[in-house]
CSV table of C-alpha atoms in Angstrom, one decimal:
chain,number,residue,atom,x,y,z
B,1428,MET,CA,162.1,65.7,68.0
B,1429,ASN,CA,162.8,69.3,68.7
B,1430,ALA,CA,160.1,71.4,70.1
B,1431,VAL,CA,158.6,74.2,67.9
B,1432,ILE,CA,159.1,77.5,69.6
B,1433,PRO,CA,156.3,79.9,68.5
B,1434,GLY,CA,157.5,83.0,66.7
B,1435,ASN,CA,156.0,86.3,65.8
B,1436,LEU,CA,154.4,86.9,62.4
B,1437,ASP,CA,155.3,90.0,60.4
B,1438,GLU,CA,152.9,92.7,61.5
B,1439,GLU,CA,151.5,93.2,58.0
B,1440,VAL,CA,150.9,89.5,57.6
B,1441,ARG,CA,149.3,89.2,61.1
B,1442,LEU,CA,146.9,92.0,60.3
B,1443,HIS,CA,146.0,90.5,56.9
B,1444,LEU,CA,145.3,87.1,58.5
B,1445,ALA,CA,143.2,88.8,61.2
B,1446,LYS,CA,140.7,89.9,58.5
B,1447,PHE,CA,139.9,86.2,58.1
B,1448,ASP,CA,139.5,85.6,61.8
B,1449,PHE,CA,142.5,83.2,61.7
B,1450,SER,CA,142.6,83.0,65.5
B,1451,ALA,CA,139.2,81.2,65.4
B,1452,CYS,CA,140.9,78.0,64.1
B,1453,LEU,CA,140.3,75.0,66.5
B,1454,ALA,CA,143.0,72.8,64.9
B,1455,CYS,CA,140.2,70.2,64.5
B,1456,GLY,CA,141.3,69.0,61.1
B,1457,ALA,CA,137.9,69.3,59.4
B,1458,CYS,CA,139.6,71.4,56.6
B,1459,SER,CA,142.0,68.6,55.8
B,1460,SER,CA,139.2,66.1,55.6
B,1461,GLY,CA,137.6,68.2,52.9
B,1462,CYS,CA,140.8,69.0,51.0
B,1463,PRO,CA,142.0,66.5,48.3
B,1464,SER,CA,145.5,68.0,48.1
B,1465,GLY,CA,146.8,66.7,51.5
B,1466,ASP,CA,149.8,64.2,51.2
B,1467,ALA,CA,150.1,64.8,47.5
B,1468,PRO,CA,153.1,63.1,45.7
B,1469,ASP,CA,156.4,64.7,46.7
B,1470,ASN,CA,154.5,66.7,49.4
B,1471,GLU,CA,153.8,63.8,51.8
B,1472,GLY,CA,153.1,65.1,55.3
B,1473,TRP,CA,151.7,68.4,54.1
B,1474,ASN,CA,148.0,69.3,54.6
B,1475,ILE,CA,146.0,72.4,55.2
B,1476,ARG,CA,145.6,71.8,59.0
B,1477,LYS,CA,149.4,71.6,59.3
B,1478,VAL,CA,149.9,74.7,57.2
B,1479,LEU,CA,147.4,76.7,59.4
B,1480,ARG,CA,149.2,75.5,62.6
B,1481,MET,CA,152.5,76.4,61.1
B,1482,LEU,CA,151.2,79.9,60.5
B,1483,ALA,CA,149.8,80.1,64.0
B,1484,TYR,CA,153.3,79.3,65.2
B,1485,GLY,CA,154.8,82.0,63.1
B,1486,MET,CA,156.4,79.7,60.5
B,1487,LEU,CA,155.5,82.0,57.7
B,1488,ASP,CA,158.8,81.6,55.7
B,1489,GLU,CA,158.5,77.8,55.7
B,1490,VAL,CA,154.9,78.0,54.3
B,1491,VAL,CA,155.7,80.6,51.6
B,1492,ALA,CA,158.8,78.6,50.5
B,1493,SER,CA,156.8,75.3,50.3
B,1494,ASN,CA,154.8,74.0,47.3
B,1495,PHE,CA,151.6,73.5,49.2
B,1496,PRO,CA,150.0,76.9,48.5
B,1497,TRP,CA,150.6,76.3,44.8
B,1498,LEU,CA,148.9,72.9,45.0
B,1499,CYS,CA,145.8,74.6,46.5
B,1500,THR,CA,143.2,74.8,43.7
B,1501,GLY,CA,141.2,77.4,45.7
B,1502,CYS,CA,138.2,75.1,45.5
B,1503,GLY,CA,136.9,76.1,49.0
B,1504,ARG,CA,136.0,72.6,50.3
B,1505,CYS,CA,138.2,73.3,53.3
B,1506,ALA,CA,136.2,76.4,54.2
B,1507,LEU,CA,133.0,74.6,53.5
B,1508,ALA,CA,134.0,72.0,56.1
B,1509,CYS,CA,135.4,74.4,58.8
B,1510,PRO,CA,133.1,74.6,61.8
B,1511,MET,CA,134.2,78.1,62.6
B,1512,GLY,CA,133.7,79.4,59.1
B,1513,LEU,CA,137.3,80.3,58.6
B,1514,ASP,CA,137.8,81.5,55.0
B,1515,ILE,CA,141.0,79.5,54.1
B,1516,VAL,CA,141.2,80.1,50.4
B,1517,PRO,CA,142.3,83.8,50.6
B,1518,ILE,CA,144.9,82.8,53.2
B,1519,MET,CA,146.5,80.4,50.7
B,1520,LEU,CA,146.3,83.1,48.0
B,1521,HIS,CA,148.2,85.5,50.3
B,1522,MET,CA,150.9,82.8,50.7
B,1523,LYS,CA,151.3,82.9,46.9
B,1524,HIS,CA,151.3,86.7,47.0
B,1525,LEU,CA,154.2,86.7,49.4
B,1526,ARG,CA,156.4,84.5,47.2
B,1527,SER,CA,159.0,86.5,45.2
B,1528,ARG,CA,157.8,86.9,41.6
B,1529,ASP,CA,161.0,85.4,40.2
B,1530,ALA,CA,160.2,82.2,42.3
B,1531,VAL,CA,156.6,81.7,41.0
B,1532,PRO,CA,156.5,78.1,39.7
B,1533,GLY,CA,156.2,77.3,36.0
B,1534,VAL,CA,154.9,79.7,33.3
B,1535,LEU,CA,152.3,81.5,35.5
B,1536,GLN,CA,154.5,84.6,36.1
B,1537,LYS,CA,155.5,84.8,32.5
B,1538,GLY,CA,151.9,84.5,31.4
B,1539,ILE,CA,150.6,87.4,33.6
B,1540,VAL,CA,153.5,89.6,32.5
B,1541,ASN,CA,152.6,88.8,28.9
B,1542,ASN,CA,149.0,89.7,29.6
B,1543,LEU,CA,149.7,93.0,31.3
B,1544,GLU,CA,152.1,94.0,28.6
B,1545,SER,CA,150.6,92.5,25.4
B,1546,GLY,CA,147.0,91.9,26.4
B,1547,ASN,CA,147.0,88.1,26.5
B,1548,ASN,CA,148.8,85.3,28.2
B,1549,MET,CA,150.4,83.9,25.0
B,1550,ASN,CA,151.8,87.2,23.8
B,1551,ILE,CA,149.9,86.9,20.5
B,1552,SER,CA,150.4,90.0,18.5
B,1553,ARG,CA,147.4,92.2,17.6
B,1554,ASP,CA,147.7,91.5,13.9
B,1555,ASP,CA,148.0,87.7,14.3
B,1556,TYR,CA,144.9,87.8,16.6
B,1557,LEU,CA,142.9,89.9,14.1
B,1558,GLN,CA,144.0,87.8,11.1
B,1559,GLY,CA,142.9,84.7,12.9
B,1560,MET,CA,139.5,86.2,13.8
B,1561,ALA,CA,139.0,87.3,10.2
B,1562,GLU,CA,139.9,84.0,8.6
B,1563,LEU,CA,138.1,81.8,11.1
B,1564,GLY,CA,135.0,84.0,10.8
B,1565,GLN,CA,135.1,83.6,7.1
B,1566,GLN,CA,135.4,79.8,7.4
B,1567,LEU,CA,132.3,79.7,9.7
B,1568,SER,CA,130.4,81.9,7.2
B,1569,ASP,CA,131.4,79.7,4.3
B,1570,GLU,CA,130.5,76.4,6.1
B,1571,GLU,CA,127.4,77.0,8.2
B,1572,CYS,CA,126.5,80.7,9.0
B,1573,PRO,CA,126.3,82.9,5.8
B,1574,GLY,CA,127.3,86.4,6.6
B,1575,PHE,CA,129.0,85.7,9.9
B,1576,TYR,CA,132.0,87.7,10.9
B,1577,VAL,CA,133.7,88.5,14.2
B,1578,PRO,CA,132.8,92.2,15.2
B,1579,VAL,CA,135.8,93.9,16.8
B,1580,ASP,CA,135.6,97.1,18.9
B,1581,ARG,CA,131.9,97.6,18.0
B,1582,ASP,CA,130.4,100.6,19.7
B,1583,ALA,CA,127.1,100.2,21.6
B,1584,ALA,CA,127.2,96.4,21.4
B,1585,ASP,CA,124.8,94.6,23.7
B,1586,ILE,CA,127.3,91.9,24.5
B,1587,LEU,CA,131.1,92.0,25.1
B,1588,PHE,CA,132.8,88.7,24.9
B,1589,PHE,CA,136.4,87.8,25.8
B,1590,PRO,CA,138.3,85.0,24.0
B,1591,ASN,CA,140.6,82.5,25.7
B,1592,SER,CA,144.1,82.7,24.4
B,1593,LYS,CA,144.5,78.9,24.1
B,1594,GLU,CA,141.7,78.9,21.6
B,1595,VAL,CA,143.1,81.9,19.7
B,1596,TYR,CA,146.5,80.2,19.8
B,1597,GLY,CA,145.6,76.6,19.0
B,1598,ASP,CA,142.2,75.2,19.7
B,1599,PHE,CA,140.8,77.5,17.0
B,1600,GLU,CA,137.5,75.9,16.2
B,1601,ASP,CA,136.4,75.7,19.8
B,1602,GLN,CA,135.5,79.4,19.3
B,1603,PHE,CA,132.8,78.3,16.8
B,1604,TRP,CA,130.5,77.2,19.6
B,1605,TRP,CA,129.9,80.7,21.0
B,1606,TRP,CA,130.0,82.2,17.5
B,1607,LYS,CA,127.2,79.9,16.3
B,1608,ILE,CA,125.1,80.8,19.3
B,1609,PHE,CA,125.6,84.5,18.7
B,1610,TYR,CA,124.7,84.0,15.0
B,1611,ALA,CA,121.6,82.0,15.7
B,1612,ALA,CA,120.4,84.6,18.4
B,1613,GLY,CA,121.1,87.5,16.1
B,1614,GLU,CA,123.2,89.0,18.8
B,1615,ASN,CA,124.7,92.5,18.7
B,1616,TRP,CA,128.1,91.5,20.1
B,1617,THR,CA,131.8,92.4,20.0
B,1618,VAL,CA,135.3,91.4,21.1
B,1619,PRO,CA,138.2,93.8,21.9
B,1620,SER,CA,141.0,94.3,19.5
B,1621,GLU,CA,143.4,94.5,22.4
B,1622,GLY,CA,143.4,93.3,26.0
B,1623,TRP,CA,141.1,90.5,25.1
B,1624,GLU,CA,142.3,87.7,27.3
B,1625,ALA,CA,139.6,85.8,29.2
B,1626,VAL,CA,142.0,84.0,31.7
B,1627,ASP,CA,143.3,85.7,34.8
B,1628,TRP,CA,146.7,84.2,35.8
B,1629,ALA,CA,147.1,87.1,38.2
B,1630,LEU,CA,144.5,85.4,40.5
B,1631,PHE,CA,146.5,82.2,40.2
B,1632,THR,CA,149.7,83.9,41.4
B,1633,GLY,CA,148.4,86.1,44.2
B,1634,ASN,CA,149.2,89.3,42.1
B,1635,TYR,CA,146.7,91.7,43.6
B,1636,GLU,CA,147.7,94.6,41.4
B,1637,GLY,CA,147.4,92.5,38.3
B,1638,ILE,CA,143.9,91.3,39.2
B,1639,ARG,CA,142.8,94.9,39.6
B,1640,ALA,CA,144.7,96.0,36.4
B,1641,LEU,CA,142.9,93.4,34.3
B,1642,ALA,CA,139.5,94.4,35.6
B,1643,GLU,CA,140.3,98.1,35.0
B,1644,ARG,CA,141.1,97.2,31.4
B,1645,LYS,CA,137.7,95.6,30.9
B,1646,ILE,CA,135.8,98.5,32.7
B,1647,GLU,CA,137.6,101.0,30.5
B,1648,PHE,CA,136.7,99.2,27.3
B,1649,ILE,CA,133.0,98.9,28.3
B,1650,LYS,CA,132.8,102.6,29.1
B,1651,ARG,CA,134.7,103.8,26.0
B,1652,HIS,CA,132.6,101.8,23.6
B,1653,GLY,CA,129.2,102.1,25.4
B,1654,ILE,CA,128.8,98.4,25.9
B,1655,ARG,CA,125.5,97.3,27.5
B,1656,ARG,CA,126.7,94.1,29.2
B,1657,MET,CA,129.8,91.9,29.3
B,1658,ILE,CA,129.8,88.1,29.6
B,1659,MET,CA,132.0,87.2,32.5
B,1660,PRO,CA,134.8,85.0,31.1
B,1661,ASP,CA,134.1,81.3,31.0
B,1662,CYS,CA,137.3,80.3,32.8
B,1663,GLY,CA,136.3,79.9,36.4
B,1664,GLY,CA,139.4,81.7,37.6
B,1665,GLY,CA,139.1,84.3,34.9
B,1666,SER,CA,135.5,85.2,35.9
B,1667,TYR,CA,136.3,85.1,39.6
B,1668,GLY,CA,139.4,87.1,39.2
B,1669,CYS,CA,137.5,89.7,37.1
B,1670,ARG,CA,134.7,89.9,39.7
B,1671,THR,CA,137.3,90.4,42.4
B,1672,GLY,CA,139.2,93.0,40.5
B,1673,MET,CA,136.0,94.8,39.7
B,1674,LYS,CA,135.0,94.8,43.3
B,1675,HIS,CA,138.3,96.5,44.2
B,1676,CYS,CA,137.8,99.1,41.4
B,1677,ILE,CA,134.4,99.9,42.6
B,1678,GLU,CA,135.6,100.4,46.1
B,1679,LEU,CA,138.1,103.0,44.7
B,1680,ASN,CA,135.5,104.7,42.6
B,1681,LYS,CA,131.8,103.8,42.3
B,1682,GLU,CA,131.8,105.1,38.7
B,1683,ASN,CA,133.7,101.9,37.9
B,1684,LYS,CA,130.6,99.8,38.2
B,1685,VAL,CA,129.5,98.2,34.9
B,1686,ASN,CA,126.9,95.7,33.8
B,1687,PHE,CA,127.8,92.0,33.4
B,1688,ILE,CA,126.1,88.7,32.9
B,1689,TYR,CA,127.4,85.2,33.5
B,1690,LEU,CA,127.4,82.7,30.7
B,1691,TYR,CA,124.7,80.5,32.4
B,1692,GLU,CA,122.4,83.6,32.7
B,1693,TYR,CA,123.0,84.5,29.1
B,1694,LEU,CA,122.3,81.1,27.7
B,1695,LYS,CA,119.2,80.7,29.9
B,1696,GLU,CA,118.0,84.1,28.8
B,1697,ILE,CA,118.2,83.6,25.1
B,1698,ILE,CA,116.6,80.1,25.3
B,1699,GLU,CA,113.7,81.4,27.4
B,1700,GLN,CA,113.2,84.4,25.1
B,1701,GLY,CA,113.0,82.0,22.1
B,1702,ARG,CA,115.9,83.6,20.4
B,1703,ILE,CA,117.4,80.2,19.6
B,1704,THR,CA,115.8,76.9,18.8
B,1705,LEU,CA,117.2,73.6,20.1
B,1706,ASP,CA,116.8,70.0,18.8
B,1707,LYS,CA,117.5,67.4,21.5
B,1708,SER,CA,117.6,64.5,19.1
B,1709,VAL,CA,121.2,65.3,18.1
B,1710,HIS,CA,122.3,64.1,21.6
B,1711,ALA,CA,120.1,61.0,21.7
B,1712,GLY,CA,121.7,57.8,22.8
B,1713,LYS,CA,124.2,59.4,25.1
B,1714,ARG,CA,124.1,59.9,28.9
B,1715,PHE,CA,125.3,63.3,30.2
B,1716,THR,CA,126.5,64.5,33.6
B,1717,TRP,CA,127.5,68.0,34.9
B,1718,HIS,CA,130.6,69.1,36.7
B,1719,ASP,CA,130.0,72.0,39.1
B,1720,SER,CA,133.0,74.4,38.8
B,1721,CYS,CA,134.3,75.6,42.1
B,1722,LYS,CA,134.6,79.2,41.1
B,1723,HIS,CA,131.2,79.3,39.4
B,1724,GLY,CA,129.6,77.5,42.4
B,1725,ARG,CA,130.9,77.1,45.9
B,1726,GLU,CA,133.4,80.0,46.0
B,1727,LEU,CA,131.1,82.4,44.1
B,1728,LEU,CA,128.3,81.6,46.6
B,1729,LYS,CA,130.6,82.1,49.6
B,1730,HIS,CA,132.0,85.5,48.5
B,1731,TYR,CA,129.3,87.0,46.3
B,1732,GLY,CA,126.2,85.2,47.5
B,1733,GLN,CA,125.6,83.8,44.0
B,1734,ALA,CA,126.1,80.3,42.6
B,1735,PHE,CA,125.2,78.7,39.3
B,1736,PHE,CA,123.8,75.3,40.2
B,1737,ASP,CA,120.3,75.3,38.8
B,1738,GLU,CA,121.0,77.3,35.6
B,1739,PRO,CA,123.4,74.8,33.8
B,1740,ARG,CA,121.1,71.9,34.7
B,1741,TRP,CA,118.1,73.6,33.3
B,1742,ILE,CA,120.1,74.5,30.1
B,1743,LEU,CA,121.1,70.9,29.7
B,1744,SER,CA,117.5,69.8,30.2
B,1745,GLN,CA,116.7,71.8,27.0
B,1746,CYS,CA,119.4,70.0,25.1
B,1747,VAL,CA,119.5,66.4,26.3
B,1748,ASP,CA,117.1,63.7,27.7
B,1749,ASP,CA,119.5,61.5,29.5
B,1750,PHE,CA,121.1,63.2,32.5
B,1751,VAL,CA,122.7,61.7,35.6
B,1752,GLU,CA,124.1,63.6,38.6
B,1753,MET,CA,127.5,63.2,40.1
B,1754,THR,CA,127.6,62.6,43.8
B,1755,PRO,CA,128.4,64.7,45.7
B,1756,ASN,CA,127.4,67.7,43.7
B,1757,ARG,CA,126.6,71.4,43.8
B,1758,GLU,CA,128.1,73.1,46.8
B,1759,ALA,CA,129.7,69.8,48.0
B,1760,ASN,CA,131.2,68.9,44.6
B,1761,TYR,CA,134.8,67.9,44.3
B,1762,CYS,CA,137.3,70.1,42.3
B,1763,CYS,CA,138.7,68.6,39.1
B,1764,GLY,CA,142.2,69.4,40.3
B,1765,ALA,CA,143.0,72.1,37.8
B,1766,GLY,CA,142.1,75.3,39.6
B,1767,GLY,CA,144.5,77.8,41.0
B,1768,GLY,CA,146.7,77.6,38.0
B,1769,ASN,CA,147.2,73.8,38.4
B,1770,TRP,CA,146.3,73.1,34.7
B,1771,PRO,CA,149.1,75.2,33.2
B,1772,GLY,CA,151.3,74.9,36.3
B,1773,PRO,CA,154.3,72.5,36.8
B,1774,PHE,CA,152.6,70.1,39.3
B,1775,GLU,CA,150.9,67.7,37.0
B,1776,LYS,CA,151.0,64.6,39.1
B,1777,GLN,CA,149.9,66.4,42.1
B,1778,SER,CA,147.1,68.0,40.1
B,1779,ALA,CA,146.1,64.5,38.9
B,1780,PHE,CA,146.3,63.2,42.5
B,1781,HIS,CA,143.9,65.9,43.6
B,1782,GLY,CA,141.5,64.9,40.8
B,1783,ARG,CA,141.2,61.3,42.0
B,1784,TYR,CA,137.9,62.0,43.6
B,1785,LYS,CA,136.6,63.7,40.5
B,1786,ALA,CA,137.7,60.6,38.5
B,1787,GLU,CA,135.7,58.4,40.8
B,1788,GLN,CA,132.6,60.6,40.7
B,1789,ILE,CA,132.6,60.4,36.9
B,1790,ARG,CA,133.2,56.7,37.0
B,1791,ARG,CA,130.2,56.1,39.1
B,1792,THR,CA,127.9,58.0,36.9
B,1793,GLY,CA,128.5,55.8,33.8
B,1794,ALA,CA,128.1,59.0,31.7
B,1795,ASP,CA,129.2,59.1,28.1
B,1796,VAL,CA,129.7,62.9,28.2
B,1797,VAL,CA,130.9,65.1,31.0
B,1798,VAL,CA,129.7,68.7,30.5
B,1799,VAL,CA,131.7,71.6,32.0
B,1800,GLY,CA,131.5,75.4,32.2
B,1801,CYS,CA,135.2,76.2,32.7
B,1802,SER,CA,138.1,75.9,30.2
B,1803,ASN,CA,140.6,74.6,32.9
B,1804,CYS,CA,138.1,72.0,34.1
B,1805,ARG,CA,137.6,70.9,30.5
B,1806,ASP,CA,141.3,70.4,29.8
B,1807,GLN,CA,141.9,68.6,33.2
B,1808,ILE,CA,138.9,66.2,32.8
B,1809,MET,CA,139.5,65.7,29.1
B,1810,LYS,CA,143.3,65.3,29.0
B,1811,ARG,CA,144.9,64.8,32.4
B,1812,LEU,CA,142.5,62.5,34.3
B,1813,PRO,CA,142.3,59.8,31.6
B,1814,LYS,CA,146.2,59.9,31.3
B,1815,TYR,CA,146.4,59.0,35.1
B,1816,TYR,CA,143.2,57.0,35.4
B,1817,LYS,CA,143.3,54.9,32.3
B,1818,ASP,CA,140.0,53.2,32.7
B,1819,LEU,CA,138.1,56.4,32.2
B,1820,LYS,CA,136.2,56.6,28.9
B,1821,TYR,CA,134.0,59.6,28.2
B,1822,GLU,CA,133.8,62.8,26.1
B,1823,VAL,CA,134.1,66.2,27.6
B,1824,LYS,CA,132.1,69.1,26.2
B,1825,TYR,CA,131.6,72.7,27.2
B,1826,LEU,CA,128.0,73.6,28.1
B,1827,TRP,CA,127.9,76.1,25.2
B,1828,GLN,CA,129.2,73.3,22.9
B,1829,VAL,CA,126.2,71.1,23.9
B,1830,VAL,CA,123.9,74.1,23.2
B,1831,ALA,CA,125.6,74.9,19.8
B,1832,GLU,CA,125.4,71.3,18.6
B,1833,ALA,CA,121.7,71.2,19.3
B,1834,LEU,CA,121.1,74.6,17.5
B,1835,VAL,CA,118.6,74.7,14.7
B,1836,ILE,CA,120.4,77.4,12.6
B,1837,GLU,CA,118.4,79.5,10.3
B,1838,PRO,CA,120.6,81.3,7.8
B,1839,TRP,CA,120.2,85.1,7.8
B,1840,ALA,CA,118.1,86.7,5.1
B,1841,ASP,CA,120.0,87.8,1.9
B,1842,ASP,CA,119.8,91.5,2.7
B,1843,VAL,CA,121.2,90.8,6.2
B,1844,VAL,CA,124.0,88.7,4.8
B,1845,ASN,CA,124.9,91.4,2.2
B,1846,ARG,CA,125.0,94.1,4.9
B,1847,ALA,CA,127.1,92.0,7.2
B,1848,THR,CA,129.5,91.2,4.4
B,1849,LEU,CA,130.0,94.9,3.7
B,1850,GLU,CA,130.5,95.6,7.4
B,1851,ALA,CA,133.1,92.9,7.7
B,1852,ALA,CA,135.0,94.1,4.7
B,1853,ALA,CA,135.0,97.7,6.0
B,1854,GLN,CA,136.1,96.5,9.5
B,1855,TRP,CA,139.0,94.4,8.3
B,1856,LYS,CA,140.2,97.2,5.9
B,1857,ALA,CA,140.2,99.7,8.8
B,1858,PHE,CA,142.3,97.3,10.8
B,1859,GLY,CA,144.7,96.7,7.9
B,1860,ILE,CA,143.7,93.0,7.7
B,1861,GLU,CA,143.3,91.1,4.5
B,1862,PRO,CA,141.6,87.7,5.2
B,1863,GLU,CA,142.7,84.9,2.9
B,1864,VAL,CA,139.7,83.4,1.1
């Protein structure tokens, strides 16, 4: 075996790593003990301790060229375990940042280019998006919520909401859960006509300029339309990327500060205010458990001093009677394996390998329903884990789906329905959209 001769890191990289007190690493291996990605299939022998030592020896090119940074979900369990408090997740993000954009794995780079150019990851045209919103809104109005429509670019709205392109593109009726909640609460809300994507693939690819650009887009819309508050996107990466981008925008100009609320805060607020009524009986006979999303919990706590652990549990307590905890949970919870772009990314079996601890957690609960607050967590736990761990049998539901299913929906009064119908007709006419009835 040849000895490794330490080299010098590029000065810019060295200074960047110094911000995270990289020199404090004891090489103890606690980070690897907390990380489920070590020794992943086709990446045997790779773990976070090894990567940190490689960087300490100046082996930057080898790390950047490897798959390991792309298998990192950014879950933060490594940093949680580190006795020196080394913040490892941003180091892995920077390794992604240093990869040439034409060598970014899978569809992630194409997605962020689409988003920056067209306003969404899927490159859905404005007319197709608006047509879908008009027709799905009409469907919900006809079936359950008389007078409902999707308000677009509404000035002075109290709530700004960002759709997820996979729902706009294919999982159409998953949008109904939030729409029913807004309807029942009598919310004054809106969505953008352009730049509406909830998911931030710039965060997944280490594209710092992209992260800031997506946040600037949201800030500009809020200011232009006089929006009171925006709901941070439900995707863990989307909300975390937005929060990070907004932080950078505020550092550049304090006037960029805008008001936002997380989905957990919003749901708790409207329940406590009595704006919606819930009926637990619809969920009787099933046992529920909750998955703590990394970017809504552990990582949000570390970098912004805020975590949503109690709120989702309280919301569930208003909707269901039979609840069981996963172990470990809250700050010590295991990642599902989908974070950091690993759901849409090309490393499926490695992502499933990462999720083996999550599979075991769910298995031990005996739960019938796993409830989540992140779209990537939902797809991973619903689709990928049962594919690789075939004994798993459960449903997966969004937290807002559980709430929407328990809603007691009171139809709007006739005059409110008539007014909304006229508003909808005027809105779609102004956009040149003719919904098919």
